[in-house]
Short mmCIF file of C-alpha atoms and ligand atoms in Angstrom, two decimals:
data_model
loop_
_atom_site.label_atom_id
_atom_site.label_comp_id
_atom_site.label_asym_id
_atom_site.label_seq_id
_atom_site.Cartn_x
_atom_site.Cartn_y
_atom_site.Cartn_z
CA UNK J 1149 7.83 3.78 7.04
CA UNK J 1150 9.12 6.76 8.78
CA UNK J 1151 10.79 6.47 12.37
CA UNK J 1152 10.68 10.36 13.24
CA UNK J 1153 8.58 13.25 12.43
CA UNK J 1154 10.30 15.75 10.05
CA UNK J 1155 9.72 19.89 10.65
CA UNK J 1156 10.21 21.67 7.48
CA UNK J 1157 13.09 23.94 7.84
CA UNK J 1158 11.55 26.96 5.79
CA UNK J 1159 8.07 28.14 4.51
CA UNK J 1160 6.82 26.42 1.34
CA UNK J 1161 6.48 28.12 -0.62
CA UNK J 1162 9.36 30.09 0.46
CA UNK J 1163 8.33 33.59 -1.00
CA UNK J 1164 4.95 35.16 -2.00
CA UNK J 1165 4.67 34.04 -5.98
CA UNK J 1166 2.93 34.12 -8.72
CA UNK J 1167 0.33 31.16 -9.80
CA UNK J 1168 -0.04 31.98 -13.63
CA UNK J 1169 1.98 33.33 -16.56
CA UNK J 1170 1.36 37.48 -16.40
CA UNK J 1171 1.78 40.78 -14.97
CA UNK J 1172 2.45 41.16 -11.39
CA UNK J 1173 0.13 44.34 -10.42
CA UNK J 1174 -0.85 46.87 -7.54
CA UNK J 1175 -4.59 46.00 -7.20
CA UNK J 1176 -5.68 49.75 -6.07
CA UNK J 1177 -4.88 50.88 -9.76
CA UNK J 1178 -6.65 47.79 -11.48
CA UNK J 1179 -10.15 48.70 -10.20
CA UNK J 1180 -11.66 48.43 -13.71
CA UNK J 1181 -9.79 48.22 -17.52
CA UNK J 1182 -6.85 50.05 -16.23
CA UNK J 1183 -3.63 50.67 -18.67
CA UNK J 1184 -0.27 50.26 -16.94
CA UNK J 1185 3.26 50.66 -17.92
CA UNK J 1186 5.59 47.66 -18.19
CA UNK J 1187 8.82 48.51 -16.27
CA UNK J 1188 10.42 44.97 -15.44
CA UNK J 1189 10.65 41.21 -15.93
CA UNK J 1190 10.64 38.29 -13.49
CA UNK J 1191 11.47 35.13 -15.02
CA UNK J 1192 11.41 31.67 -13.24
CA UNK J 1193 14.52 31.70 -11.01
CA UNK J 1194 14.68 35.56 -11.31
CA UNK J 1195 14.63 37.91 -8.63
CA UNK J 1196 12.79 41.42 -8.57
CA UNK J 1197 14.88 44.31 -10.17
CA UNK J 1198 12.72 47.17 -7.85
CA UNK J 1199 9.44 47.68 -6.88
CA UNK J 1200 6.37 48.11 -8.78
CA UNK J 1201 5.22 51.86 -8.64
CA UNK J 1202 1.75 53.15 -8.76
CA UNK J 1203 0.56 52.32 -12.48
CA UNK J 1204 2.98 49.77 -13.10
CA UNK J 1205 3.19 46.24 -14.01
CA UNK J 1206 6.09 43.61 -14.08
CA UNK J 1207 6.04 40.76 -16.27
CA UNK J 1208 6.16 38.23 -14.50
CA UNK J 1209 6.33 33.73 -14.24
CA UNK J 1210 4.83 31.01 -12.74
CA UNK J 1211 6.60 30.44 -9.65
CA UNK J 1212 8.69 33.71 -9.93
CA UNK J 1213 8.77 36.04 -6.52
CA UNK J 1214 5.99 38.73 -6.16
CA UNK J 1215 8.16 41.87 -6.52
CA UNK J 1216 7.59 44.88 -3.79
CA UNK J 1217 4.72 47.06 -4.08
CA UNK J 1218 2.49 44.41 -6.28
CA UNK J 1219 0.00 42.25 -4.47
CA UNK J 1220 -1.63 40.72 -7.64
CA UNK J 1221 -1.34 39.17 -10.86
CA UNK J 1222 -3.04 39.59 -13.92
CA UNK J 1223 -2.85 36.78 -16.40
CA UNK J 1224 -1.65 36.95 -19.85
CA UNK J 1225 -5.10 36.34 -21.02
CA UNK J 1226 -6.83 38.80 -19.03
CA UNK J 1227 -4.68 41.74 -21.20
CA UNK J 1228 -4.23 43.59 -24.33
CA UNK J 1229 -0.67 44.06 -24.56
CA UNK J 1230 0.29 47.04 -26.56
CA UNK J 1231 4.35 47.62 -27.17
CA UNK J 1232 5.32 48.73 -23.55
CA UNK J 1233 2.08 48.86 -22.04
CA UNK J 1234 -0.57 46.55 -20.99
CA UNK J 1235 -4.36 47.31 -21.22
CA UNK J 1236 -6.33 44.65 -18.33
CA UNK J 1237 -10.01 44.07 -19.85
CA UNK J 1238 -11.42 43.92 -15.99
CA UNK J 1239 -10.55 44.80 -12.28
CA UNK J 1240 -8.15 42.47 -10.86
CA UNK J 1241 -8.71 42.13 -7.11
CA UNK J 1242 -6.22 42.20 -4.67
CA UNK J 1243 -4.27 38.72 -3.54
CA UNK J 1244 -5.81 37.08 -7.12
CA UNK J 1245 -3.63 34.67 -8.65
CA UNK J 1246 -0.96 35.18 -5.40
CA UNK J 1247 0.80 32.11 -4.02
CA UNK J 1248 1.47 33.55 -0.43
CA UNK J 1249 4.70 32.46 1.36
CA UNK J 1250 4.05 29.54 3.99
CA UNK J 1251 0.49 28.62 2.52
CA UNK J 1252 1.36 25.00 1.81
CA UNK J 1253 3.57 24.17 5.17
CA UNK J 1254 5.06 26.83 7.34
CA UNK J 1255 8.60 26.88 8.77
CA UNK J 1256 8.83 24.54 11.83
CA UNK J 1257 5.44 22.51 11.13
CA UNK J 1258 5.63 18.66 10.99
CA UNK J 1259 5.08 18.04 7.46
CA UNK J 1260 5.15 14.36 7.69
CA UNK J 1261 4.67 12.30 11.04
CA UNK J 1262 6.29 9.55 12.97
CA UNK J 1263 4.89 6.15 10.95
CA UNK J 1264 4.06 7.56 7.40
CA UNK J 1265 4.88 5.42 4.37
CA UNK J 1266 7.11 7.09 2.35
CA UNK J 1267 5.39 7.45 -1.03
CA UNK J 1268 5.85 9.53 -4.05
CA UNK J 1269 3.90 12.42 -2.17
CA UNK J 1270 6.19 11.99 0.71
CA UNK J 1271 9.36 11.87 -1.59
CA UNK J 1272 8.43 15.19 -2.70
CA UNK J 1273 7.65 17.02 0.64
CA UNK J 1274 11.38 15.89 1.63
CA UNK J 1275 12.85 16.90 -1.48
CA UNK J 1276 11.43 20.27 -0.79
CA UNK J 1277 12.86 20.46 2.76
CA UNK J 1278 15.97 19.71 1.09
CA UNK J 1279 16.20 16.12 2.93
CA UNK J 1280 18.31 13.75 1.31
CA UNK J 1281 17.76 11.00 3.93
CA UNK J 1282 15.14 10.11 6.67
CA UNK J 1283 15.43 7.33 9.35
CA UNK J 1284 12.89 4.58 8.52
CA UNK J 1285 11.83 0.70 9.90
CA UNK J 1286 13.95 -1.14 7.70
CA UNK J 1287 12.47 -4.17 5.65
CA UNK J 1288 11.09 -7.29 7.69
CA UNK J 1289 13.64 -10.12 6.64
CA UNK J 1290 10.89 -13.08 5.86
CA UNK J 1291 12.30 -16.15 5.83
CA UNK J 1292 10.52 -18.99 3.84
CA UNK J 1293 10.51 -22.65 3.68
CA UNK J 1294 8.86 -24.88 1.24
CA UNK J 1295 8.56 -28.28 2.57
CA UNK J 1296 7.48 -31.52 1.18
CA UNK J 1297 9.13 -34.86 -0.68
CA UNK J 1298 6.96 -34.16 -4.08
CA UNK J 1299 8.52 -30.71 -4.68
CA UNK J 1300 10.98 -29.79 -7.00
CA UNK J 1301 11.86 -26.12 -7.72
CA UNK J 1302 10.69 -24.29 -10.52
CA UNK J 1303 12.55 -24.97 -13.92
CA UNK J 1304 14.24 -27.99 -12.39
CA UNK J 1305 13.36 -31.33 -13.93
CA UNK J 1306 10.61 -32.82 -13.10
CA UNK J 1307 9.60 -37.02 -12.54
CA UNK J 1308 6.30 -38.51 -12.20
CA UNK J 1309 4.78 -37.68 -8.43
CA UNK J 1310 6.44 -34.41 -8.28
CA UNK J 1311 5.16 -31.02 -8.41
CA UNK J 1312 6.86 -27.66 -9.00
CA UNK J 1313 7.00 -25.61 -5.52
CA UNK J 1314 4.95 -23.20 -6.21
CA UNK J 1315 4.55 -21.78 -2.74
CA UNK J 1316 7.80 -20.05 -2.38
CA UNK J 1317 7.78 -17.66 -4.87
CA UNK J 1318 4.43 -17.19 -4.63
CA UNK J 1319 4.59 -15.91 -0.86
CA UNK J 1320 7.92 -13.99 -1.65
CA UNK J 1321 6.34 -12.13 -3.93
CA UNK J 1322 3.65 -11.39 -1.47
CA UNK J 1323 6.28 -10.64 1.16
CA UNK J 1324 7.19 -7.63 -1.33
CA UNK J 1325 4.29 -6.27 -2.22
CA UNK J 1326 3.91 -5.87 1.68
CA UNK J 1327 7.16 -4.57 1.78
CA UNK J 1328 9.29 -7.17 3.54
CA UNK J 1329 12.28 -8.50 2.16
CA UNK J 1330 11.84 -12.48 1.45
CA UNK J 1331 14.68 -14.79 2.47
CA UNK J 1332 14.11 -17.55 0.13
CA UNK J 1333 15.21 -21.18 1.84
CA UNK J 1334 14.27 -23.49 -1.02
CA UNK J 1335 12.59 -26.72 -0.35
CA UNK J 1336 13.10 -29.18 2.45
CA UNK J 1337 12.25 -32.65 2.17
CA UNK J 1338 10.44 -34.21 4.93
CA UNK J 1339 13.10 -35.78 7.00
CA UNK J 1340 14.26 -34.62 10.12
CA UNK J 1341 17.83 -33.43 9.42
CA UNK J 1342 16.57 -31.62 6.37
CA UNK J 1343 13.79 -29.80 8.26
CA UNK J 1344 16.02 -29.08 10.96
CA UNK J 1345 18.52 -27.69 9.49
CA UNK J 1346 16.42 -25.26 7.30
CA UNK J 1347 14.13 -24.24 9.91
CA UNK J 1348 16.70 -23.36 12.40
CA UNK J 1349 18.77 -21.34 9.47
CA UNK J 1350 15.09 -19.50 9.22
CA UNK J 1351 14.78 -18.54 12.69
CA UNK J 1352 17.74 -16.28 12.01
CA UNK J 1353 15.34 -14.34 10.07
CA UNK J 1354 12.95 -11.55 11.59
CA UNK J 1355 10.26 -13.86 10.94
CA UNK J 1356 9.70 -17.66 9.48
CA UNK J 1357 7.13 -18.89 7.40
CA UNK J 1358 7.11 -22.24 6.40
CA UNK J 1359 4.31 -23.94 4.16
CA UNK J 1360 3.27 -27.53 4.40
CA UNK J 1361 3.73 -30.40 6.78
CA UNK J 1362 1.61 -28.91 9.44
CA UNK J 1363 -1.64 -31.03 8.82
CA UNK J 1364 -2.48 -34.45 10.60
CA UNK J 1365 -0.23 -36.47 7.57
CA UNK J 1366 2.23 -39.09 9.21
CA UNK J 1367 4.77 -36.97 7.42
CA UNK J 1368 3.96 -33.64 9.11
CA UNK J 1369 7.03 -32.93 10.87
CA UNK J 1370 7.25 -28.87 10.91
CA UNK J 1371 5.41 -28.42 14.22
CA UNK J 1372 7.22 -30.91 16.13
CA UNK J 1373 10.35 -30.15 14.54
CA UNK J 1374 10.01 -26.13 15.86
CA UNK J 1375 9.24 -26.97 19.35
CA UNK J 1376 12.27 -28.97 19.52
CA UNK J 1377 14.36 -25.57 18.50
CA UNK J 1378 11.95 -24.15 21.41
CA UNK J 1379 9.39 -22.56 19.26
CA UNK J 1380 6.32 -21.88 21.37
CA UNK J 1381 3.70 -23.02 20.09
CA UNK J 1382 0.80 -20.28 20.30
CA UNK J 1383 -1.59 -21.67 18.34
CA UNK J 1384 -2.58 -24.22 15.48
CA UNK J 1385 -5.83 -25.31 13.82
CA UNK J 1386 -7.85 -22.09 13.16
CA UNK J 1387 -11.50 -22.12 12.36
CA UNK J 1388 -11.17 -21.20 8.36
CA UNK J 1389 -12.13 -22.88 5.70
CA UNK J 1390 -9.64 -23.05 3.49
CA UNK J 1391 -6.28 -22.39 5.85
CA UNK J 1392 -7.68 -24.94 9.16
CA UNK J 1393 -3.53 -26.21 9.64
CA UNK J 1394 -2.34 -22.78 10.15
CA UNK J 1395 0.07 -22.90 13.22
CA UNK J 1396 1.59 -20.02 14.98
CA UNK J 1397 4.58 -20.02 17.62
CA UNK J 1398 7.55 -17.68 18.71
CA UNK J 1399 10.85 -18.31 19.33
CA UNK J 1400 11.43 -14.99 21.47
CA UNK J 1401 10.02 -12.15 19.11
CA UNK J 1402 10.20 -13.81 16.56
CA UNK J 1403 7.31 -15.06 14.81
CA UNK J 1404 6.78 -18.57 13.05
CA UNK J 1405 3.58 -19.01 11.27
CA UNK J 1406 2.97 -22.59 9.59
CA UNK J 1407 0.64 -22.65 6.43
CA UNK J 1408 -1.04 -24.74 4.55
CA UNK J 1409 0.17 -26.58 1.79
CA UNK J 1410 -2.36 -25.95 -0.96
CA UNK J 1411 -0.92 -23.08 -2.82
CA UNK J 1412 -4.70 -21.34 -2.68
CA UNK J 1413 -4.60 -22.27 1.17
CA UNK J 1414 -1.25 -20.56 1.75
CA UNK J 1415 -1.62 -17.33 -0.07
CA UNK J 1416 -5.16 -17.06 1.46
CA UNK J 1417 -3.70 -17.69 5.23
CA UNK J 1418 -1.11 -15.50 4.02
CA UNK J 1419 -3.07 -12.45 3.74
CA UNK J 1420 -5.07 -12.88 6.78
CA UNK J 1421 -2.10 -13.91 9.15
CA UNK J 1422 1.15 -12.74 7.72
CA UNK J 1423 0.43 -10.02 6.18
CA UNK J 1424 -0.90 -7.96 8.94
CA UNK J 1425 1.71 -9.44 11.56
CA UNK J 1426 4.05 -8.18 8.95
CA UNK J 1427 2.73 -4.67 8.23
CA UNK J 1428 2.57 -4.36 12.20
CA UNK J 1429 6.31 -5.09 12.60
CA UNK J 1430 7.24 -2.74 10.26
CA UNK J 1431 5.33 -0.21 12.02
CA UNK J 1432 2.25 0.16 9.88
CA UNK J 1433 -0.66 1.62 11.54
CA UNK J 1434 -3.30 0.28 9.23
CA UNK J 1435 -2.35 -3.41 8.82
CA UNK J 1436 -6.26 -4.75 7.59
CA UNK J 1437 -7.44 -5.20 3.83
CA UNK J 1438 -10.37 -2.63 3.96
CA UNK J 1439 -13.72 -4.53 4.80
CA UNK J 1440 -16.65 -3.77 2.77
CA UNK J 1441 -20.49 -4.78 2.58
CA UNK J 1442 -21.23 -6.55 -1.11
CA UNK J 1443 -24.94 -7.52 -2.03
CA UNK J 1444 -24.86 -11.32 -3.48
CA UNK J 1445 -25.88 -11.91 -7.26
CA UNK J 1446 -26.52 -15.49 -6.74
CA UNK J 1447 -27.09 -17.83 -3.79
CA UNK J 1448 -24.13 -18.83 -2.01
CA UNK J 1449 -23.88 -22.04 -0.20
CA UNK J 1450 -21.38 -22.34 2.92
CA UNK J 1451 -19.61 -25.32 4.44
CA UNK J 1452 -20.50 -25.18 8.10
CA UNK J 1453 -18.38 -25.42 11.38
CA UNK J 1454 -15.82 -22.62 10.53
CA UNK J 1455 -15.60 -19.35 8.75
CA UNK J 1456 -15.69 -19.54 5.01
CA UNK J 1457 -13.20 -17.16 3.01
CA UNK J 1458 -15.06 -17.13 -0.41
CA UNK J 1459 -13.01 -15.78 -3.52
CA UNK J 1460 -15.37 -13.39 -5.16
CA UNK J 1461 -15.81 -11.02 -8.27
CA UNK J 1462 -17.27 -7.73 -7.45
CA UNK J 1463 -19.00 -5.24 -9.54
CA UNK J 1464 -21.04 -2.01 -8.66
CA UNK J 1465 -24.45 -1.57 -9.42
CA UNK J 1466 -25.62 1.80 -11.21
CA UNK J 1467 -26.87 3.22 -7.20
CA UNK J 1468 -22.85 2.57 -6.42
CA UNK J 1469 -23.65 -0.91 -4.56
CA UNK J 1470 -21.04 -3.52 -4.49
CA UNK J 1471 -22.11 -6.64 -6.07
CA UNK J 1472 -20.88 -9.98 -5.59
CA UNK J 1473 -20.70 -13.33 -7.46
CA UNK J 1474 -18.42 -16.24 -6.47
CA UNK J 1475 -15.10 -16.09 -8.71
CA UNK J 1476 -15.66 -19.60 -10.07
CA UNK J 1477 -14.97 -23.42 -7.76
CA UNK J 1478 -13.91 -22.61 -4.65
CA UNK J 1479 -12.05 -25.67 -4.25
CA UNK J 1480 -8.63 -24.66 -2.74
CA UNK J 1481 -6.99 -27.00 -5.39
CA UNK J 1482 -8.34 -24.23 -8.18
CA UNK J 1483 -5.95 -21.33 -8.23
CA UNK J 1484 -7.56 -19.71 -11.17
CA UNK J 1485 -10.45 -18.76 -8.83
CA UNK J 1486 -7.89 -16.68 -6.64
CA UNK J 1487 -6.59 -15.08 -9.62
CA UNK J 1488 -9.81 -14.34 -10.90
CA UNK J 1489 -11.42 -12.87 -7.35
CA UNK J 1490 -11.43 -9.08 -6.81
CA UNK J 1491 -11.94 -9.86 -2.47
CA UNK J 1492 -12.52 -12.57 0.23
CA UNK J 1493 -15.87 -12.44 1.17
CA UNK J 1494 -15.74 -13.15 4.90
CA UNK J 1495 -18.89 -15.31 5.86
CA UNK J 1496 -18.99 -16.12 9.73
CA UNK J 1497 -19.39 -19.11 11.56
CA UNK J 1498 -23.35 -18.45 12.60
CA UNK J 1499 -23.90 -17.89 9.34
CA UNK J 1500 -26.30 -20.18 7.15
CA UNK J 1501 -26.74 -20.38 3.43
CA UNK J 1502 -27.22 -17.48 1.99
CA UNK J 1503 -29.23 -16.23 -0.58
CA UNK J 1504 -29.46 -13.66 -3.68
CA UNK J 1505 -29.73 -9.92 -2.21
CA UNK J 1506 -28.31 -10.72 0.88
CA UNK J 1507 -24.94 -8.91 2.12
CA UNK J 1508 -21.95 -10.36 2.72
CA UNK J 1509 -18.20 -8.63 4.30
CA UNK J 1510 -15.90 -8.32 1.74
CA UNK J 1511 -11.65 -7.84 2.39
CA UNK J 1512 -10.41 -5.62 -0.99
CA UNK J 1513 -7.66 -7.35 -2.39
CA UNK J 1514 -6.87 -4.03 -4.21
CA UNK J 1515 -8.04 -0.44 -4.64
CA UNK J 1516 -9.32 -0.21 -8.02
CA UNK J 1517 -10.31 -3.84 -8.94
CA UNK J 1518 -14.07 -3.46 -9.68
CA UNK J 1519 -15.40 -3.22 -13.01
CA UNK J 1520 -18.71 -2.26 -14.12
CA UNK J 1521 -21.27 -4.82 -14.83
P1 LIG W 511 0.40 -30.79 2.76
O1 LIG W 511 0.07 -29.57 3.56
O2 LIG W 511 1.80 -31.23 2.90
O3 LIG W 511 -0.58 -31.90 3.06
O4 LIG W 511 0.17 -30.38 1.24
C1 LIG W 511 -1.09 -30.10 0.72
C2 LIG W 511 -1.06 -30.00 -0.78
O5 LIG W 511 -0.31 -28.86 -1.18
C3 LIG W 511 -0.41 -31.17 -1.49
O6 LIG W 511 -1.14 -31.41 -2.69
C4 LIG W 511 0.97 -30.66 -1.82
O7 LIG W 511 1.56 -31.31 -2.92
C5 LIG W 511 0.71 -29.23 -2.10
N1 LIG W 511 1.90 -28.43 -1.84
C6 LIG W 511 2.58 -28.44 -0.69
N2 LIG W 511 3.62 -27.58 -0.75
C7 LIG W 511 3.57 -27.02 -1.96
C8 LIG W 511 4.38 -26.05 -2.63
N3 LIG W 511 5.43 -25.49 -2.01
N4 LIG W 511 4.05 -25.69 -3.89
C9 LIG W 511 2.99 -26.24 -4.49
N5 LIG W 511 2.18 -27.16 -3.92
C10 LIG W 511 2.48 -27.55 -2.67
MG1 LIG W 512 3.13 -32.73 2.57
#
């Protein structure tokens, strides 16, 4: 994410060129089959010798300058070539197959604004200022904590009653893809020193996020725990089904969001509170999953009270219609059904069952995840 605009310092392209492989000609001789003498030859990286006189040609490359006096280019498949002479089969008109100085960006234009992403596209339009470095926001440092008496890290033995933490890695890998930089602070049991300690270490970071221990269980110590180290509590409980523990607070800037436990819970609350929050500290303009409108294959029943996010699998029907069907239990214990959904379908509050043919609001998980039915 780029901090300041960059100018370009020259015209790109920098000279008139030529687009094709041929002869670089005067279009007032080449008003039908002309013939025309060869007299030089422009490679790539080559510079004109002189200028092209009336019923002349210069060989000429791709890319190669446009040498005085010619204003066109004839391809090498558009002539009969005949020892040191070229015969053209047709006219060639003037400015064909001419790459004109300054056509892409001019000297002096912004070629990439204030808050761009710097993608391969954007690596290339520096590369042909010349830049070899441009100021940018650097990577949100995420910290997160795992918490929870019944975890034990990944690849670490493991006893009866204990689960691997699967939360941590899980949500620094989604910290990457939204190109943060995760802080990973393990597992803390749920006891006060423990939590303490961790939590405070994670409020060095440029944000916290913690998972589990922030629902009604006698062990749920997070939220208490962050107010003592005068987190503010901004919110907690949201009206989502699955993600209803989320809790929100900031110690200065710096935010502290609280998730779920439930792996499926805290990758889903993930994407519709960190992420964004994220993508917005790093400067991002566009910070929202696109939304789109899906037609339902099958009926789809809701559980009432709060906003449902519904894994689903989308297809597109032959008119170009998204289509979509549940991704399989949406029980937030069932992690295949998040691996197996294409989108969140988004259904609101006011909304009753709903039946086949009727549309639902869809978040994209990813560009090109639909397949055809
Ligand atoms: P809690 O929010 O503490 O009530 O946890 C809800 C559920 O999520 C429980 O089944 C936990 O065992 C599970 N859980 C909590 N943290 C993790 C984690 N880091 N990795 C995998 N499962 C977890
Ligand atoms: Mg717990």
């Amino acid at each position: 994410m780029m901090l300041a605009d960059v100018a370009m310092p020259w015209d790109l392209p920098r000279w008139d060129n030529s687009a094709m492989d041929g002869f670089a000609v005067r279009s007032a001789d080449c008003t039908g089959p002309a013939r025309l003498r060869v007299t030089g030859y422009i490679p790539a990286g080559g510079l004109p010798t002189g200028p092209v006189g009336p019923g002349e040609a210069t060989r000429i490359m791709t890319g190669a300058p446009l040498p005085p006096g010619a204003d066109a280019i004839a391809p090498v498949e558009d002539v009969e070539e005949a020892g040191d002479a070229i015969q053209l089969r047709g006219a060639v008109r003037p400015g064909a197959h001419v790459r004109r100085r300054g056509e892409d960006l001019r000297a002096g234009e912004v070629a990439l604004c204030a808050g761009t992403v710097v993608g391969p596209g954007e690596v290339s339009v520096l590369a042909s200022a010349s830049r070899l470095s441009v100021p940018v926001f650097r990577r949100a440092r995420v910290a997160i904590l795992s918490t929870g008496d019944e975890l034990v890290a990944p690849g670490q033995p493991i006893g009866p009653g204990q689960v691997c933490d699967s939360n941590g890695v899980a949500l620094a890998a989604a910290v990457r893809l939204a190109g943060g930089e995760p802080i990973d602070l393990g597992i803390a049991r749920d006891d006060r020193p423990a939590l303490r300690a961790l939590l405070e270490r994670g409020l060095a970071a440029d944000m916290l996020v913690t998972t589990a221990g922030v629902s009604a269980g006698d062990r749920d110590l997070v939220r208490a725990i962050l107010e003592e180290l005068s987190v503010r509590l901004v919110f907690w409980k949201v009206d989502i089904k699955p993600g209803r523990p989320t809790a929100f607070g900031l110690r200065g800037r710096t935010p502290v969001l609280s998730l779920p436990g439930n792996p499926v819970s805290s990758l889903l609350t993930f994407e519709q509170f960190v992420r964004p929050a994220l993508l917005r500290m790093m400067g991002h303009r566009r910070v929202f999953r696109p939304l789109q409108r899906a037609v339902l294959l099958e009926p789809l029943a809701r559980s009432p009270g709060r906003v449902n996010l519904v894994r689903v699998r989308l297809s597109r029907r032959a008119d170009g219609a998204l289509l979509a069907s549940t991704a399989g239990n949406q029980e937030t214990g069932i992690l295949k059904t998040l691996l197996r959904a294409d989108g969140i379908a988004i259904i609101p509050v006011e909304q009753g069952n709903l039946g086949a043919g009727e549309a639902v609001s869809v978040q994209l998980l990813g560009p090109d995840l639909v397949e055809e039915p």
